Coordinates of C-alpha atoms and ligand atoms in Angstrom, one line a residue:
M1 CA 95.4 72.5 108.6
L2 CA 97.5 75.7 108.6
P3 CA 98.5 75.4 104.9
L4 CA 94.8 74.9 103.8
F5 CA 93.7 77.7 106.0
R6 CA 96.4 80.0 104.6
K7 CA 95.5 79.1 101.0
D8 CA 91.9 80.2 101.0
P9 CA 91.0 81.2 104.6
A10 CA 87.5 82.5 104.1
N11 CA 86.3 79.4 102.2
Y12 CA 88.1 77.1 104.5
L13 CA 86.1 78.6 107.4
L14 CA 83.0 78.2 105.3
K15 CA 83.8 74.5 104.7
I16 CA 84.4 73.9 108.4
A17 CA 81.2 75.5 109.4
R18 CA 79.2 73.6 106.9
E19 CA 80.7 70.3 107.8
Y20 CA 80.9 70.6 111.6
G21 CA 78.2 73.1 112.5
D22 CA 77.9 76.4 114.4
L23 CA 80.7 75.6 116.8
A24 CA 83.7 73.9 115.3
Y25 CA 87.1 73.2 116.9
M26 CA 90.4 73.2 115.1
R27 CA 94.0 73.5 116.0
L28 CA 95.9 76.4 114.5
G29 CA 99.5 75.4 115.2
P30 CA 99.8 75.1 118.9
Q31 CA 96.6 77.1 119.5
H32 CA 93.0 75.9 120.2
A33 CA 90.7 77.7 117.8
F34 CA 86.9 77.6 117.5
V35 CA 84.9 78.8 114.5
V36 CA 81.7 80.3 115.9
S37 CA 78.9 80.7 113.3
D38 CA 75.7 81.1 115.3
P39 CA 74.6 84.7 115.2
E40 CA 73.4 84.7 118.8
A41 CA 76.6 83.2 120.1
I42 CA 78.6 85.8 118.1
R43 CA 76.5 88.6 119.6
D44 CA 77.3 87.2 123.1
I45 CA 81.0 87.2 122.4
L46 CA 81.3 90.6 120.7
I47 CA 78.7 92.4 122.9
T48 CA 77.1 90.8 125.9
H49 CA 80.2 89.1 127.3
Q50 CA 82.8 91.2 125.6
G51 CA 84.7 91.7 128.9
N52 CA 85.7 88.1 128.7
F53 CA 87.7 88.5 125.5
T54 CA 90.7 90.4 124.2
K55 CA 91.2 91.3 120.6
S56 CA 92.7 89.1 117.9
R57 CA 96.4 88.4 117.5
M58 CA 96.3 90.2 114.3
L59 CA 95.0 93.4 116.0
E60 CA 97.6 93.0 118.7
R61 CA 100.3 92.9 116.1
A62 CA 98.8 95.9 114.3
K63 CA 99.9 98.0 117.3
V64 CA 103.3 98.4 115.6
L65 CA 101.6 100.7 113.3
L66 CA 98.4 101.8 115.1
G67 CA 99.6 102.1 118.7
D68 CA 96.6 102.3 121.0
G69 CA 93.9 103.5 118.6
L70 CA 90.3 102.2 118.9
L71 CA 90.9 99.2 116.7
T72 CA 93.7 97.8 118.9
S73 CA 93.1 99.2 122.4
E74 CA 91.4 97.2 125.1
A75 CA 89.2 97.4 128.2
E76 CA 88.8 100.7 130.1
F77 CA 91.2 102.6 127.9
H78 CA 89.2 101.5 124.8
T79 CA 85.9 102.5 126.5
R80 CA 87.2 105.9 127.3
Q81 CA 88.7 106.6 123.9
R82 CA 85.4 105.4 122.3
R83 CA 83.5 108.0 124.3
L84 CA 86.0 110.7 123.3
V85 CA 85.8 109.8 119.6
Q86 CA 82.0 109.3 119.4
P87 CA 81.1 113.0 118.7
A88 CA 83.2 112.8 115.5
F89 CA 80.5 110.5 114.2
H90 CA 77.5 112.7 115.2
R91 CA 74.9 113.1 112.5
D92 CA 75.8 116.7 111.8
R93 CA 79.4 115.7 111.2
L94 CA 78.3 113.0 108.8
V95 CA 76.4 115.5 106.7
R96 CA 79.7 117.4 106.2
Y97 CA 81.8 114.2 105.5
A98 CA 79.1 113.2 103.0
A99 CA 79.6 116.4 101.1
D100 CA 83.4 115.8 101.0
M101 CA 82.8 112.2 99.8
V102 CA 80.6 113.3 97.0
D103 CA 83.1 116.0 95.9
C104 CA 86.0 113.5 95.9
A105 CA 83.8 111.0 93.9
A106 CA 82.7 113.6 91.4
R107 CA 86.4 114.6 90.8
A108 CA 87.4 110.9 90.3
R109 CA 84.5 110.4 87.9
D110 CA 85.5 113.4 85.9
T111 CA 88.9 111.8 85.1
W112 CA 87.2 108.7 83.6
K113 CA 86.9 108.8 79.9
P114 CA 84.6 106.5 77.9
G115 CA 86.3 103.6 76.3
V116 CA 89.4 103.8 78.5
E117 CA 90.2 100.7 80.6
F118 CA 91.6 101.0 84.1
D119 CA 92.0 99.0 87.3
I120 CA 88.9 99.8 89.3
H121 CA 90.5 98.6 92.6
Q122 CA 93.4 101.0 92.2
E123 CA 90.9 103.7 91.3
M124 CA 88.7 103.0 94.4
T125 CA 91.8 102.9 96.6
R126 CA 92.8 106.3 95.4
L127 CA 89.3 107.6 95.9
T128 CA 88.9 106.3 99.5
L129 CA 92.3 107.6 100.4
A130 CA 91.3 111.0 99.1
I131 CA 88.1 110.8 101.1
V132 CA 89.7 109.7 104.3
G133 CA 92.4 112.4 103.9
R134 CA 89.7 115.1 103.4
T135 CA 87.4 114.0 106.2
L136 CA 90.2 113.5 108.6
F137 CA 92.5 116.3 107.9
S138 CA 90.5 118.7 105.6
A139 CA 92.3 120.5 102.8
D140 CA 95.5 120.5 104.8
V141 CA 96.3 117.1 103.4
S142 CA 96.2 118.0 99.7
S143 CA 99.9 119.0 99.7
D144 CA 100.8 115.8 101.5
A145 CA 98.5 113.5 99.6
D146 CA 101.1 111.9 97.4
E147 CA 103.4 111.4 100.3
I148 CA 100.7 109.8 102.4
G149 CA 99.6 107.6 99.4
H150 CA 103.1 106.4 98.9
A151 CA 103.7 105.7 102.6
M152 CA 100.4 103.8 102.8
T153 CA 101.2 101.7 99.8
Q154 CA 104.6 100.8 101.3
I155 CA 102.9 100.0 104.6
F156 CA 100.3 97.7 103.1
E157 CA 102.9 95.9 101.1
L158 CA 104.8 95.1 104.3
F159 CA 102.0 94.8 106.8
D160 CA 101.3 91.2 105.9
T161 CA 104.8 90.2 106.7
L162 CA 104.5 91.8 110.1
L163 CA 101.4 89.7 110.8
L164 CA 103.3 86.4 110.2
P165 CA 104.2 84.1 113.1
F166 CA 107.6 85.1 114.5
S167 CA 107.0 88.6 113.3
D168 CA 108.1 89.9 116.7
W169 CA 111.6 88.7 115.8
I170 CA 111.3 89.7 112.1
Q171 CA 110.5 93.2 113.2
K172 CA 113.7 93.5 115.1
L173 CA 115.9 92.5 112.1
P174 CA 117.5 95.3 110.2
I175 CA 116.3 93.8 106.9
P176 CA 115.1 95.9 104.0
P177 CA 111.4 95.2 104.3
V178 CA 111.4 96.1 108.0
R179 CA 113.4 99.2 107.2
R180 CA 111.0 100.2 104.5
F181 CA 108.0 99.7 106.8
E182 CA 109.7 101.8 109.6
K183 CA 110.6 104.5 107.1
A184 CA 107.0 104.7 105.8
R185 CA 105.6 104.7 109.3
D186 CA 108.0 107.5 110.3
Q187 CA 107.0 109.5 107.2
L188 CA 103.3 109.2 108.2
D189 CA 104.1 110.1 111.8
K190 CA 105.9 113.2 110.6
I191 CA 102.9 114.3 108.6
V192 CA 100.3 113.5 111.2
Y193 CA 102.3 115.1 114.1
G194 CA 102.9 118.1 111.9
L195 CA 99.2 118.5 111.2
I196 CA 98.5 118.1 115.0
A197 CA 101.0 120.8 115.9
E198 CA 99.7 123.2 113.3
R199 CA 96.1 122.6 114.4
R200 CA 96.9 123.0 118.1
Q201 CA 98.6 126.2 117.4
S202 CA 95.8 127.7 115.3
G203 CA 93.2 126.4 117.7
K204 CA 90.5 126.5 115.0
D205 CA 87.8 123.9 114.5
A206 CA 88.1 122.8 110.9
G207 CA 85.0 120.6 111.2
D208 CA 87.1 117.5 110.4
L209 CA 87.9 114.4 112.4
L210 CA 91.3 115.8 113.5
S211 CA 89.6 118.8 115.0
M212 CA 87.1 116.6 116.8
L213 CA 89.9 114.5 118.2
L214 CA 91.8 117.5 119.4
L215 CA 88.7 119.2 120.9
A216 CA 87.4 116.0 122.6
Q217 CA 87.4 116.2 126.3
D218 CA 86.7 113.5 128.9
E219 CA 83.6 114.3 131.0
S220 CA 85.1 112.7 134.2
D221 CA 88.4 114.6 134.4
N222 CA 88.1 117.2 131.5
A223 CA 91.3 115.7 130.1
H224 CA 92.2 116.1 126.4
M225 CA 94.0 113.5 124.4
T226 CA 97.8 113.7 124.2
D227 CA 99.5 114.1 120.8
K228 CA 100.3 110.4 120.8
Q229 CA 96.7 109.4 121.4
V230 CA 95.5 111.7 118.7
R231 CA 98.1 110.3 116.4
D232 CA 97.0 106.7 117.2
E233 CA 93.3 107.4 116.6
A234 CA 94.0 109.4 113.4
L235 CA 96.2 106.7 111.9
T236 CA 93.6 104.1 112.9
L237 CA 90.9 106.0 111.1
L238 CA 93.2 106.5 108.1
I239 CA 94.0 102.8 107.8
A240 CA 90.6 101.3 109.0
G241 CA 88.6 103.8 106.9
H242 CA 90.3 103.4 103.6
E243 CA 91.1 99.8 102.6
T244 CA 87.7 98.4 103.8
T245 CA 85.8 100.9 101.9
A246 CA 87.9 100.6 98.7
N247 CA 87.3 96.8 98.8
A248 CA 83.6 97.2 99.4
L249 CA 83.3 99.6 96.4
T250 CA 85.4 97.4 94.2
W251 CA 83.2 94.4 94.8
T252 CA 80.1 96.5 94.2
W253 CA 81.4 97.4 90.8
Y254 CA 82.2 93.8 90.1
L255 CA 78.7 92.7 91.1
L256 CA 77.1 95.4 89.0
S257 CA 79.2 94.3 86.0
Q258 CA 77.8 90.8 86.4
N259 CA 74.2 91.8 86.9
S260 CA 73.0 94.2 84.2
E261 CA 69.4 94.2 85.4
V262 CA 70.3 95.3 88.9
E263 CA 72.6 97.9 87.4
A264 CA 69.8 99.3 85.2
R265 CA 67.4 99.4 88.2
M266 CA 69.9 101.2 90.3
H267 CA 70.5 103.8 87.6
A268 CA 66.8 104.3 87.1
E269 CA 66.4 105.0 90.8
I270 CA 69.3 107.4 90.9
D271 CA 68.0 109.3 87.8
R272 CA 64.5 109.4 89.2
V273 CA 65.5 110.6 92.7
L274 CA 68.4 113.0 91.9
G275 CA 67.3 114.2 88.4
G276 CA 70.9 114.8 87.4
K277 CA 72.1 116.6 90.6
L278 CA 74.8 115.3 92.9
P279 CA 73.6 113.5 96.0
G280 CA 73.7 114.8 99.5
F281 CA 73.5 113.0 102.9
E282 CA 69.7 113.6 103.0
D283 CA 69.2 111.7 99.7
V284 CA 70.4 108.4 101.0
A285 CA 67.0 107.7 102.6
S286 CA 65.3 108.1 99.2
L287 CA 67.6 105.6 97.5
P288 CA 66.5 102.3 99.0
Y289 CA 67.4 100.2 96.0
T290 CA 70.9 101.7 95.7
S291 CA 71.5 101.3 99.4
G292 CA 70.3 97.7 99.0
V293 CA 72.9 97.2 96.2
F294 CA 75.7 98.2 98.6
A295 CA 74.3 96.2 101.5
E296 CA 74.1 93.2 99.4
S297 CA 77.7 93.7 98.2
L298 CA 78.8 93.9 101.8
R299 CA 76.8 90.7 102.6
L300 CA 78.4 88.7 99.7
Y301 CA 81.9 90.2 99.9
P302 CA 82.4 91.5 103.5
P303 CA 85.8 93.3 103.5
A304 CA 86.4 92.3 107.1
W305 CA 85.7 88.6 106.4
A306 CA 86.7 87.4 109.8
I307 CA 86.8 88.8 113.3
G308 CA 88.9 87.3 116.0
R309 CA 88.9 87.3 119.8
R310 CA 90.8 85.5 122.5
A311 CA 89.1 84.1 125.6
R312 CA 90.6 85.5 128.9
E313 CA 88.9 82.9 131.0
D314 CA 87.0 79.6 130.3
Y315 CA 83.8 80.4 128.4
S316 CA 80.7 78.4 127.8
I317 CA 78.8 78.2 124.5
G318 CA 75.8 75.9 125.0
N319 CA 77.1 72.7 126.5
Y320 CA 80.7 73.3 125.4
T321 CA 83.5 74.9 127.3
I322 CA 86.0 77.0 125.5
P323 CA 89.2 76.9 127.4
A324 CA 90.9 80.2 128.4
K325 CA 93.3 81.6 125.8
S326 CA 91.5 79.9 122.9
I327 CA 91.1 81.8 119.7
L328 CA 87.5 82.4 118.6
L329 CA 86.9 83.1 114.9
M330 CA 83.7 84.6 113.7
S331 CA 83.2 85.2 110.0
P332 CA 80.8 87.5 108.2
W333 CA 81.7 85.6 105.1
V334 CA 80.3 82.4 106.6
V335 CA 77.3 83.7 108.4
Q336 CA 76.2 85.9 105.5
R337 CA 76.2 82.9 103.2
D338 CA 74.1 80.7 105.4
P339 CA 70.9 79.6 103.8
R340 CA 69.1 79.6 107.2
W341 CA 69.4 83.4 107.3
W342 CA 69.7 84.2 103.7
P343 CA 67.7 82.2 101.2
E344 CA 69.6 81.5 98.0
P345 CA 72.7 83.0 99.7
E346 CA 74.9 83.1 96.5
R347 CA 72.3 85.2 94.7
F348 CA 73.0 88.9 94.4
N349 CA 69.6 90.2 95.2
P350 CA 69.4 93.8 96.5
D351 CA 65.6 93.4 97.0
R352 CA 66.3 91.5 100.2
W353 CA 67.1 94.8 101.8
H354 CA 64.0 96.6 100.7
P355 CA 62.5 98.4 103.8
D356 CA 59.2 96.5 103.3
Ligands
HEM1 C1 82.9 98.8 104.4 C2 83.7 99.4 105.2 C3 84.1 98.9 106.6 C4 84.0 97.7 107.1 C5 83.6 96.4 106.4 C6 84.5 97.7 108.5 C7 84.6 96.6 109.3 C8 85.0 96.7 110.6 C9 84.9 95.6 111.6 C10 84.5 94.2 111.3 C11 85.4 96.1 112.8 C12 85.5 95.3 114.1 C13 86.9 94.8 114.3 C14 87.0 94.1 115.6 O1 86.5 94.5 116.6 O2 87.7 93.0 115.6 C15 85.7 97.5 112.6 C16 86.1 98.3 113.6 C17 86.5 99.6 113.4 N1 86.4 100.3 112.2 FE1 85.6 99.7 110.5 N2 84.9 99.0 108.7 C18 84.6 99.8 107.6 C19 84.8 101.1 107.5 C20 85.4 101.9 108.4 C21 85.6 103.3 108.3 C22 85.2 104.2 107.0 C23 86.2 103.8 109.4 C24 86.7 105.1 109.8 C25 86.6 106.2 109.1 C26 86.4 102.6 110.3 C27 86.9 102.7 111.5 C28 86.9 101.6 112.4 C29 87.3 101.7 113.8 C30 87.8 103.0 114.5 C31 87.1 100.5 114.4 C32 87.3 100.1 115.9 C33 86.0 100.4 116.7 C34 86.1 100.0 118.1 O3 86.5 98.9 118.4 O4 85.7 100.8 119.0 N3 85.8 101.5 109.6 N4 85.4 97.9 111.3

């Protein structure tokens, strides 16, 4: 099955779920794997009984880059970090990030000229990198933006290799791809540690994510994060916050290009609500159709199309026992194309999200 899975993994999971139901077993090499497609069973795995699972192998491997940031860390350490990072996503902070996002978007838009063709994915990647750089590190990053962009491109090119089986060994080889990866990672580290040192010295709250991470204090022991922890969380936010959003925006443009009626309605709403001004955080609530366009794009083309977990102990789903160490695969791509929950699932229909 592995070659088929590798070739078109999302659709392969879809085929398995359609053919074998909400709980389907397969072998992935030597591993037991289960595709879980029932929303309630998924909620139980990810939330209710989360203590019974560790993260996916892919996230374990991502530690070579991300260390112990929120995406890769486990158990009590994860809970503690989560509590520390939470204030960075407080509503007041979001208002500020939204202003930065709009500013970056307006600048990107101003470089587009009518009649000129360009690669929208490249453009969205550049945009979300600029946004994540601004929201994480404020203006500090502008002088490092090119270097960060270059290092990130190198890392993404090589990251896939490091997720392959045997990558533990590959990683130890002094071969050029590994060297390039390490060089890019060192480059990012140098920038991030440099920013941390500067900010610690100045002691000022720049209102960005980096300041929040440095100021965060654990209630139980009043401890702050070490430089390494701040580095891991900052790099996690940089990586997690930029590729996902770039993909989501790219698919949204694609869907709009294929659905001119939706596009026209979205523009009509934007023109009516904003009357030509740039949007702010507070305008989002008055743009239900536009929000629906984005939600519908995330439904049809979820950037994180699969989420994996590994069972620590035997685990029951209905009458079935999932043996300890099994891999559990849950796929938004599969669930969000299920006609039981989404009538006419292939249809791009933002009206499904209308508040009424
Ligand atoms: C459309 C955009 C995005 C999508 C589809 C997305 C998707 C996901 C998914 C599916 C997970 C769960 C992974 C797992 O537990 O296996 C996750 C976790 C996470 N994402 Fe995102 N994400 C998006 C944007 C962002 C942004 C903008 C940021 C940061 C600025 C971010 C930061 C994180 C972090 C820190 C985690 C780990 C949370 C935790 O376990 O405590 N993501 N994301």
